[in-house]
mmCIF file of C-alpha atoms in Angstrom:
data_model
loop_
_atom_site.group_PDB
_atom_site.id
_atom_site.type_symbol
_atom_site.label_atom_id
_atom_site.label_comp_id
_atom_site.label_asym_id
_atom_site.label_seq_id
_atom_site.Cartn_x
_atom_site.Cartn_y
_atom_site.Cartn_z
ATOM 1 C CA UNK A 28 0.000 0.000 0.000
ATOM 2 C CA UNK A 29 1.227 3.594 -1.235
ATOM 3 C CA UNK A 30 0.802 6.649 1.128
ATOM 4 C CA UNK A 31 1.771 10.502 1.288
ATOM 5 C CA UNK A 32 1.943 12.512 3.968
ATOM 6 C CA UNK A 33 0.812 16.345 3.846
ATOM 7 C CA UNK A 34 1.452 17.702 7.147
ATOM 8 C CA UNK A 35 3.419 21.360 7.185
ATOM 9 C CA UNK A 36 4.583 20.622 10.957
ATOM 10 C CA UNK A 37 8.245 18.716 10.414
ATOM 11 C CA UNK A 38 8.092 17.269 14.001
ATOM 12 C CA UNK A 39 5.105 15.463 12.845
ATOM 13 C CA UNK A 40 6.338 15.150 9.326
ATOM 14 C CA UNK A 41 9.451 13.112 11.454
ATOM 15 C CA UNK A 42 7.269 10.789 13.260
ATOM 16 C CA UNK A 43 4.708 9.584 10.587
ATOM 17 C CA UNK A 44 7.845 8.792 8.638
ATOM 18 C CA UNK A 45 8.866 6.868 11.274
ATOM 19 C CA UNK A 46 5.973 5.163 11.828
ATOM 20 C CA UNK A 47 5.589 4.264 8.361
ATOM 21 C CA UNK A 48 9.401 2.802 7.974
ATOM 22 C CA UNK A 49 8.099 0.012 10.605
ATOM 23 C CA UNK A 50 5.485 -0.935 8.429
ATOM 24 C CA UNK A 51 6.791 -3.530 5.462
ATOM 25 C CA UNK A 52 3.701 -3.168 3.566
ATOM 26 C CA UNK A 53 3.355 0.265 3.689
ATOM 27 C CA UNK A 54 5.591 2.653 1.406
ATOM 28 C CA UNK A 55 6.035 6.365 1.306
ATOM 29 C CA UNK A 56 5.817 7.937 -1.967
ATOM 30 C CA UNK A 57 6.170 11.741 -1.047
ATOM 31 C CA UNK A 58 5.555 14.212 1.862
ATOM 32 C CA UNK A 59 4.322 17.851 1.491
ATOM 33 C CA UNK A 60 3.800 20.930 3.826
ATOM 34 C CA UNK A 61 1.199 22.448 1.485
ATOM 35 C CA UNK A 62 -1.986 21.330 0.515
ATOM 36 C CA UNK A 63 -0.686 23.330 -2.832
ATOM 37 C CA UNK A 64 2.233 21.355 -3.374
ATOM 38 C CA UNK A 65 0.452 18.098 -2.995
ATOM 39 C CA UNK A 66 -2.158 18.992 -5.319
ATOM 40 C CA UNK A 67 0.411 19.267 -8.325
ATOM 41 C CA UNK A 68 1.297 15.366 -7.634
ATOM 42 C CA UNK A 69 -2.859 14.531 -7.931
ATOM 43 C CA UNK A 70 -2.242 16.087 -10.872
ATOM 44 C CA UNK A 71 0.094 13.294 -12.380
ATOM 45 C CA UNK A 72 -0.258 10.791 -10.021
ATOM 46 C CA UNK A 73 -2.019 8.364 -7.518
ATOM 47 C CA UNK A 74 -2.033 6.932 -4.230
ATOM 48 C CA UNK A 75 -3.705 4.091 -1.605
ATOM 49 C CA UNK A 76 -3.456 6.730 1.043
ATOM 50 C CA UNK A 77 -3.025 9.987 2.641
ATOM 51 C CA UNK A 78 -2.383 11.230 5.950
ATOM 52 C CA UNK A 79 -3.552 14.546 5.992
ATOM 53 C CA UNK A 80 -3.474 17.167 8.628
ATOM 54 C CA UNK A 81 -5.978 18.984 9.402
ATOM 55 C CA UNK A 82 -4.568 22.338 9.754
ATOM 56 C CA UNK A 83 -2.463 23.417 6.954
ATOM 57 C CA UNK A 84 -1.615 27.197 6.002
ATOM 58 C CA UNK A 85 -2.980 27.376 2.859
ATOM 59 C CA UNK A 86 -6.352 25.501 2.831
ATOM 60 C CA UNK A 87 -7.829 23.158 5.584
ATOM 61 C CA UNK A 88 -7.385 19.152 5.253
ATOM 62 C CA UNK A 89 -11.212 19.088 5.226
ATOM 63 C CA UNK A 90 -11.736 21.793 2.231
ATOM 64 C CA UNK A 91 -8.817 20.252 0.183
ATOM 65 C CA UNK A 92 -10.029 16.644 0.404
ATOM 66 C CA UNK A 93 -13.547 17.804 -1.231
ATOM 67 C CA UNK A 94 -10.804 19.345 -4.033
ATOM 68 C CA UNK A 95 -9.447 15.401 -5.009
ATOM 69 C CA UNK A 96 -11.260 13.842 -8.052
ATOM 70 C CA UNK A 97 -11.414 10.371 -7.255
ATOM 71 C CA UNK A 98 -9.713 11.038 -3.678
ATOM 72 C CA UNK A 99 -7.948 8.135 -1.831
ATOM 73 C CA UNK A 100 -8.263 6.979 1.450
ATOM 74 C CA UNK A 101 -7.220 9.567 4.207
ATOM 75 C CA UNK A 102 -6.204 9.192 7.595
ATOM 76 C CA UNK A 103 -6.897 12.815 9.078
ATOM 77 C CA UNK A 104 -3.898 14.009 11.910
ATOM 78 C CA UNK A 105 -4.498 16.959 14.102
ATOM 79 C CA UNK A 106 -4.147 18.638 17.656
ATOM 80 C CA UNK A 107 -7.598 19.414 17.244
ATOM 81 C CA UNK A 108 -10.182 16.954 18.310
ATOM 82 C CA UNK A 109 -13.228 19.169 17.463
ATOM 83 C CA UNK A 110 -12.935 18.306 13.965
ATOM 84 C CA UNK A 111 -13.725 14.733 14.667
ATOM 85 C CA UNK A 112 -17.493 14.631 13.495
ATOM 86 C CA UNK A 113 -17.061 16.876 10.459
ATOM 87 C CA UNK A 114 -14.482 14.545 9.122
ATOM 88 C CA UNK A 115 -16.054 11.156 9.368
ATOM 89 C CA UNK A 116 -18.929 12.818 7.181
ATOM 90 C CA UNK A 117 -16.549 12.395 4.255
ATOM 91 C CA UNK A 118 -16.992 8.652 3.051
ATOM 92 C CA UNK A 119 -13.105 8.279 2.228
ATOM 93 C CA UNK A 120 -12.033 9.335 5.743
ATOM 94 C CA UNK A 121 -11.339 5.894 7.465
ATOM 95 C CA UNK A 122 -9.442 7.225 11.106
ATOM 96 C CA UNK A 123 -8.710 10.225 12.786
ATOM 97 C CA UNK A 124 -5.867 10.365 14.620
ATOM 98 C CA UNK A 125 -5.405 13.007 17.691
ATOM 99 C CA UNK A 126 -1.848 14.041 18.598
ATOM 100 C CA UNK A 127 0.113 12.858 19.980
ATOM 101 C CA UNK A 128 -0.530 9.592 19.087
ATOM 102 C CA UNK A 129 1.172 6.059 19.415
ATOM 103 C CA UNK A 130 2.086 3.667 17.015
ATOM 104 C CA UNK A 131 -0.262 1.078 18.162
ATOM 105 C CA UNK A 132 -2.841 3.584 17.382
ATOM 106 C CA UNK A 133 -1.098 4.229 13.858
ATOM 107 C CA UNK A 134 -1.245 1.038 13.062
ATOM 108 C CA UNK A 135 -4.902 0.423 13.856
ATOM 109 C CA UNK A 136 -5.684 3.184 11.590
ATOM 110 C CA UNK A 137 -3.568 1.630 8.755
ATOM 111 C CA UNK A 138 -4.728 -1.736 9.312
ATOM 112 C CA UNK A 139 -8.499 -0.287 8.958
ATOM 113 C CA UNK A 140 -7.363 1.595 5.674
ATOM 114 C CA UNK A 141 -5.954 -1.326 4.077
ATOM 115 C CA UNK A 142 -9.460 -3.333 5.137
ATOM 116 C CA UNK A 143 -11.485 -0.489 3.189
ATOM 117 C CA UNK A 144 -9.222 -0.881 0.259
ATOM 118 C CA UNK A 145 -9.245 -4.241 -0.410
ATOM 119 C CA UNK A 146 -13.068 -4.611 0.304
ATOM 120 C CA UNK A 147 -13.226 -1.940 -2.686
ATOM 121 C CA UNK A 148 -11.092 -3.905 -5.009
ATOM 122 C CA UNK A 149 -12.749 -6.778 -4.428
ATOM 123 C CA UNK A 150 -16.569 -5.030 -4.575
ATOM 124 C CA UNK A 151 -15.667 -3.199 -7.590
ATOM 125 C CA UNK A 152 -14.600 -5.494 -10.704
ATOM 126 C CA UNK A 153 -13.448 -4.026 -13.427
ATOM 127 C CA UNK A 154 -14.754 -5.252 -17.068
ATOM 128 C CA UNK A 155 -14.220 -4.634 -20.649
ATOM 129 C CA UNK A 156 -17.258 -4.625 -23.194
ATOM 130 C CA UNK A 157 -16.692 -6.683 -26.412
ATOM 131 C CA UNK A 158 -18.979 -6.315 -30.012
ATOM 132 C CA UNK A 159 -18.913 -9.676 -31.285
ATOM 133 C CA UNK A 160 -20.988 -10.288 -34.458
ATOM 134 C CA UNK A 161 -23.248 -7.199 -33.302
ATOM 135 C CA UNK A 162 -23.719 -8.761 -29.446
ATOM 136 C CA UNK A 163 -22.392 -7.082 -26.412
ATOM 137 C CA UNK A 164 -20.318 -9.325 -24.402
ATOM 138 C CA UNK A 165 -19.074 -8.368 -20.674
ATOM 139 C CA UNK A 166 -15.949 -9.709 -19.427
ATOM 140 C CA UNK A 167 -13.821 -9.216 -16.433
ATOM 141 C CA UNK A 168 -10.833 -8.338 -16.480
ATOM 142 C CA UNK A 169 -9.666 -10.857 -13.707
ATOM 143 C CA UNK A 170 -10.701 -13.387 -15.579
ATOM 144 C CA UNK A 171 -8.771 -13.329 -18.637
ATOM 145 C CA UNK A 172 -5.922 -15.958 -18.669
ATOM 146 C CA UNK A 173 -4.458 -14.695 -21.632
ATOM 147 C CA UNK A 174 -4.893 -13.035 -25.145
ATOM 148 C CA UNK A 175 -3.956 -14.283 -28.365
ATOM 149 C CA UNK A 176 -3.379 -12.411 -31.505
ATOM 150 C CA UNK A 177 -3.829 -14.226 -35.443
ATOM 151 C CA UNK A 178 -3.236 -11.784 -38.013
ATOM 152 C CA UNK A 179 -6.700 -9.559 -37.574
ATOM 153 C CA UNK A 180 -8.382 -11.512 -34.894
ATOM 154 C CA UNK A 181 -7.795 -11.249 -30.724
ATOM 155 C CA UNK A 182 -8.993 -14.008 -28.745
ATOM 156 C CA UNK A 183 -9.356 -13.068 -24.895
ATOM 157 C CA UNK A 184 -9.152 -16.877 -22.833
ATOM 158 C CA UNK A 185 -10.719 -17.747 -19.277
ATOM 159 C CA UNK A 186 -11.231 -20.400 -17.579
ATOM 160 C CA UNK A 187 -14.223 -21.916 -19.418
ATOM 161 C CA UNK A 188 -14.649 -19.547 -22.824
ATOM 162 C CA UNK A 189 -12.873 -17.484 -25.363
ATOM 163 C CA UNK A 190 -13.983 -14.576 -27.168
ATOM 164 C CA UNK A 191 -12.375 -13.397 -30.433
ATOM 165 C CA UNK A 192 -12.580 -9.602 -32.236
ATOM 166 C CA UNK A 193 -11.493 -8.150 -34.771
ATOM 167 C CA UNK A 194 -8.635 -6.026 -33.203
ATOM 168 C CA UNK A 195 -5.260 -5.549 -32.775
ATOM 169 C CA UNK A 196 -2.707 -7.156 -29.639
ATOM 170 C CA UNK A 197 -1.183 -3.622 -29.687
ATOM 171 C CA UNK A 198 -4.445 -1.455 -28.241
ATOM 172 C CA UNK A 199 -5.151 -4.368 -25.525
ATOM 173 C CA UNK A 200 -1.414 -3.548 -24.375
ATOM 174 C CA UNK A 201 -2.150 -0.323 -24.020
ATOM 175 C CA UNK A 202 -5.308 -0.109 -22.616
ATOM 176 C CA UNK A 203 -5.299 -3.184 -19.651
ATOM 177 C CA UNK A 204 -3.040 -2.474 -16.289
ATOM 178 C CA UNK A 205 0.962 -3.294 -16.809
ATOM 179 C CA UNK A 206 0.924 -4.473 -13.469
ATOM 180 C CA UNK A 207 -1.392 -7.279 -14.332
ATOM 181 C CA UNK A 208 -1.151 -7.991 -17.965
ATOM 182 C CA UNK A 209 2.000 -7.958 -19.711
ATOM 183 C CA UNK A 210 3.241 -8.330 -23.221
ATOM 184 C CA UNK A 211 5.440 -11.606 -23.238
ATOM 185 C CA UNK A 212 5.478 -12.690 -27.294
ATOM 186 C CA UNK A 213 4.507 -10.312 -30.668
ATOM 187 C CA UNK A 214 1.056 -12.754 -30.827
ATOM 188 C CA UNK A 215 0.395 -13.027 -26.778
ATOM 189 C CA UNK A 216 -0.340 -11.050 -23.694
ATOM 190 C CA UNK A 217 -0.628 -13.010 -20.429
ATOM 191 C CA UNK A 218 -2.266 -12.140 -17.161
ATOM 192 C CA UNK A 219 0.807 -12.162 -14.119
ATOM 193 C CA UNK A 220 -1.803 -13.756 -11.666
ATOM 194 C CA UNK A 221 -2.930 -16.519 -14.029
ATOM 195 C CA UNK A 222 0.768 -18.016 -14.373
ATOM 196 C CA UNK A 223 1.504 -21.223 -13.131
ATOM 197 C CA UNK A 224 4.926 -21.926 -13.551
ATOM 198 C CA UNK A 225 7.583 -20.829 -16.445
ATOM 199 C CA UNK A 226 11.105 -21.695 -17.771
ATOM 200 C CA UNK A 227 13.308 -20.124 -20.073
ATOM 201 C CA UNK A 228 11.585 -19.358 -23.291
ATOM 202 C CA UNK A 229 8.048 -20.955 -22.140
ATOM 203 C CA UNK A 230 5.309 -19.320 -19.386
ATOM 204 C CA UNK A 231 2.185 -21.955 -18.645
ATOM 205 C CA UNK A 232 -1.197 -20.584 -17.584
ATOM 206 C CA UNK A 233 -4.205 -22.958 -17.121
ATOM 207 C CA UNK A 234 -2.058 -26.123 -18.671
ATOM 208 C CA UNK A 235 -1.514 -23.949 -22.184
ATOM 209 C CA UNK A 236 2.061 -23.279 -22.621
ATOM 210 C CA UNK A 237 2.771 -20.153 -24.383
ATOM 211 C CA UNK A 238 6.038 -18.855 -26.083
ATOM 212 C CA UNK A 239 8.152 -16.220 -24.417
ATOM 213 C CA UNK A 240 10.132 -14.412 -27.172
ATOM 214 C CA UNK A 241 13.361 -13.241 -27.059
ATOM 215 C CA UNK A 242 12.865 -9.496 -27.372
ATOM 216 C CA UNK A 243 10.269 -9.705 -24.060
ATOM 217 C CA UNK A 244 12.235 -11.800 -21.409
ATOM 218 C CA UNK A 245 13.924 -8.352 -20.147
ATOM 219 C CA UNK A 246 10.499 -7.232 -19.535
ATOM 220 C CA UNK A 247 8.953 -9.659 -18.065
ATOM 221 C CA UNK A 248 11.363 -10.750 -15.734
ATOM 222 C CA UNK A 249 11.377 -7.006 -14.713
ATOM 223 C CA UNK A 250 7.292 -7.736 -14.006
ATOM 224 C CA UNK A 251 7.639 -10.937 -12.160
ATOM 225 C CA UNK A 252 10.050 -9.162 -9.451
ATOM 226 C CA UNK A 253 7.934 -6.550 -8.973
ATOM 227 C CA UNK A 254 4.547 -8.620 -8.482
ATOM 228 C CA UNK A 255 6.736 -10.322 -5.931
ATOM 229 C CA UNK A 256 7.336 -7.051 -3.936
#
């Protein structure tokens, strides 16, 4: 799980980085003393979580969070324990935190973030829409072992069907998640989680044993290692 920290006292700053650094599963992608500078990095980028204070000199935690298209999960952090009831009104506010505060307590309040956000990945499946011979199939994304490209045709495989378009390999590369599907031959894409074993030049998913060419081992080593982190 990814966090930032915007908090413009570096005492605090200091001790949520320390907490943090005790966690394995928890990484620190940036901190910022503005709510400013941190909006700049929702500009180009995204996070699991944020732990956001509520009193910052530019804008208040509370006012900036309604800012965030999309926002993550926050973890409010203040002196101030007023603010309590306003902030749980906000549905992506999952702890508030009082300074001081203890590590146990940090951790509770990470463990209950990292609940919320794998109850949302789970509740909320992501699908692609195919036009097959003018019918509208669905099809999860999760589901798809693999996808196979013959000259105009891609065929998506799962466990029990396999749907073919006309299309091109080089648009389904683009458009579904390089953490989950990757490239590994010029006529296949393969979903990480859906491989079973692999060797040197082969990768098997669901008993089919697909070719790994030459020009993608670099690459897909590089994605193995970091599915394993």
């Amino acid at each position: 799980m990814n966090c930032i920290i915007i908090e413009d006292e570096m005492p605090a700053q200091r001790i949520l980085k320390n907490y943090i650094n005790k966690i394995p599963d928890l990484t620190l992608l940036d901190n910022f003393q503005t709510a400013t500078n941190a909006n700049e990095f929702f500009k180009k980028e995204t996070v699991d979580l944020v732990l956001l204070d509520i009193n910052l000199p530019d804008i208040s935690g509370l006012d900036f969070i309604k800012t965030i298209k999309n926002p993550p999960k926050i973890i409010m952090t203040t002196a101030y324990p007023d603010y309590a009831v306003d902030s749980f009104e906000l549905d992506t506010i999952v702890d508030y935190l009082v300074k001081p505060f203890s590590f146990d307590r940090f951790l509770k309040a990470i463990n209950k973030a990292e609940n919320r956000i794998n109850h949302q990945e789970k509740t909320q499946k992501k699908a692609i829409f195919l036009n097959i011979d003018k019918t509208i199939h669905k099809l999860y994304v999760e589901d798809i072992l693999y996808i196979e490209s013959d000259r105009n045709y891609v065929t998506f495989f799962t466990q029990n069907k396999k749907l073919s378009v006309i299309d091109s390999l080089k648009k389904w590369a683009e458009v579904l998640s390089s953490k989950q599907f990757i490239q590994i031959h010029k006529s296949y894409i393969i979903n990480i989680k859906k491989i079973e074993k692999y060797s040197g030049s082969n990768v098997f998913i669901n008993t089919q044993k697909l070719p790994l060419g030459r020009t993608y081992k670099n690459s897909f080593s590089e994605s193995i290692n970091s599915s394993k982190s």
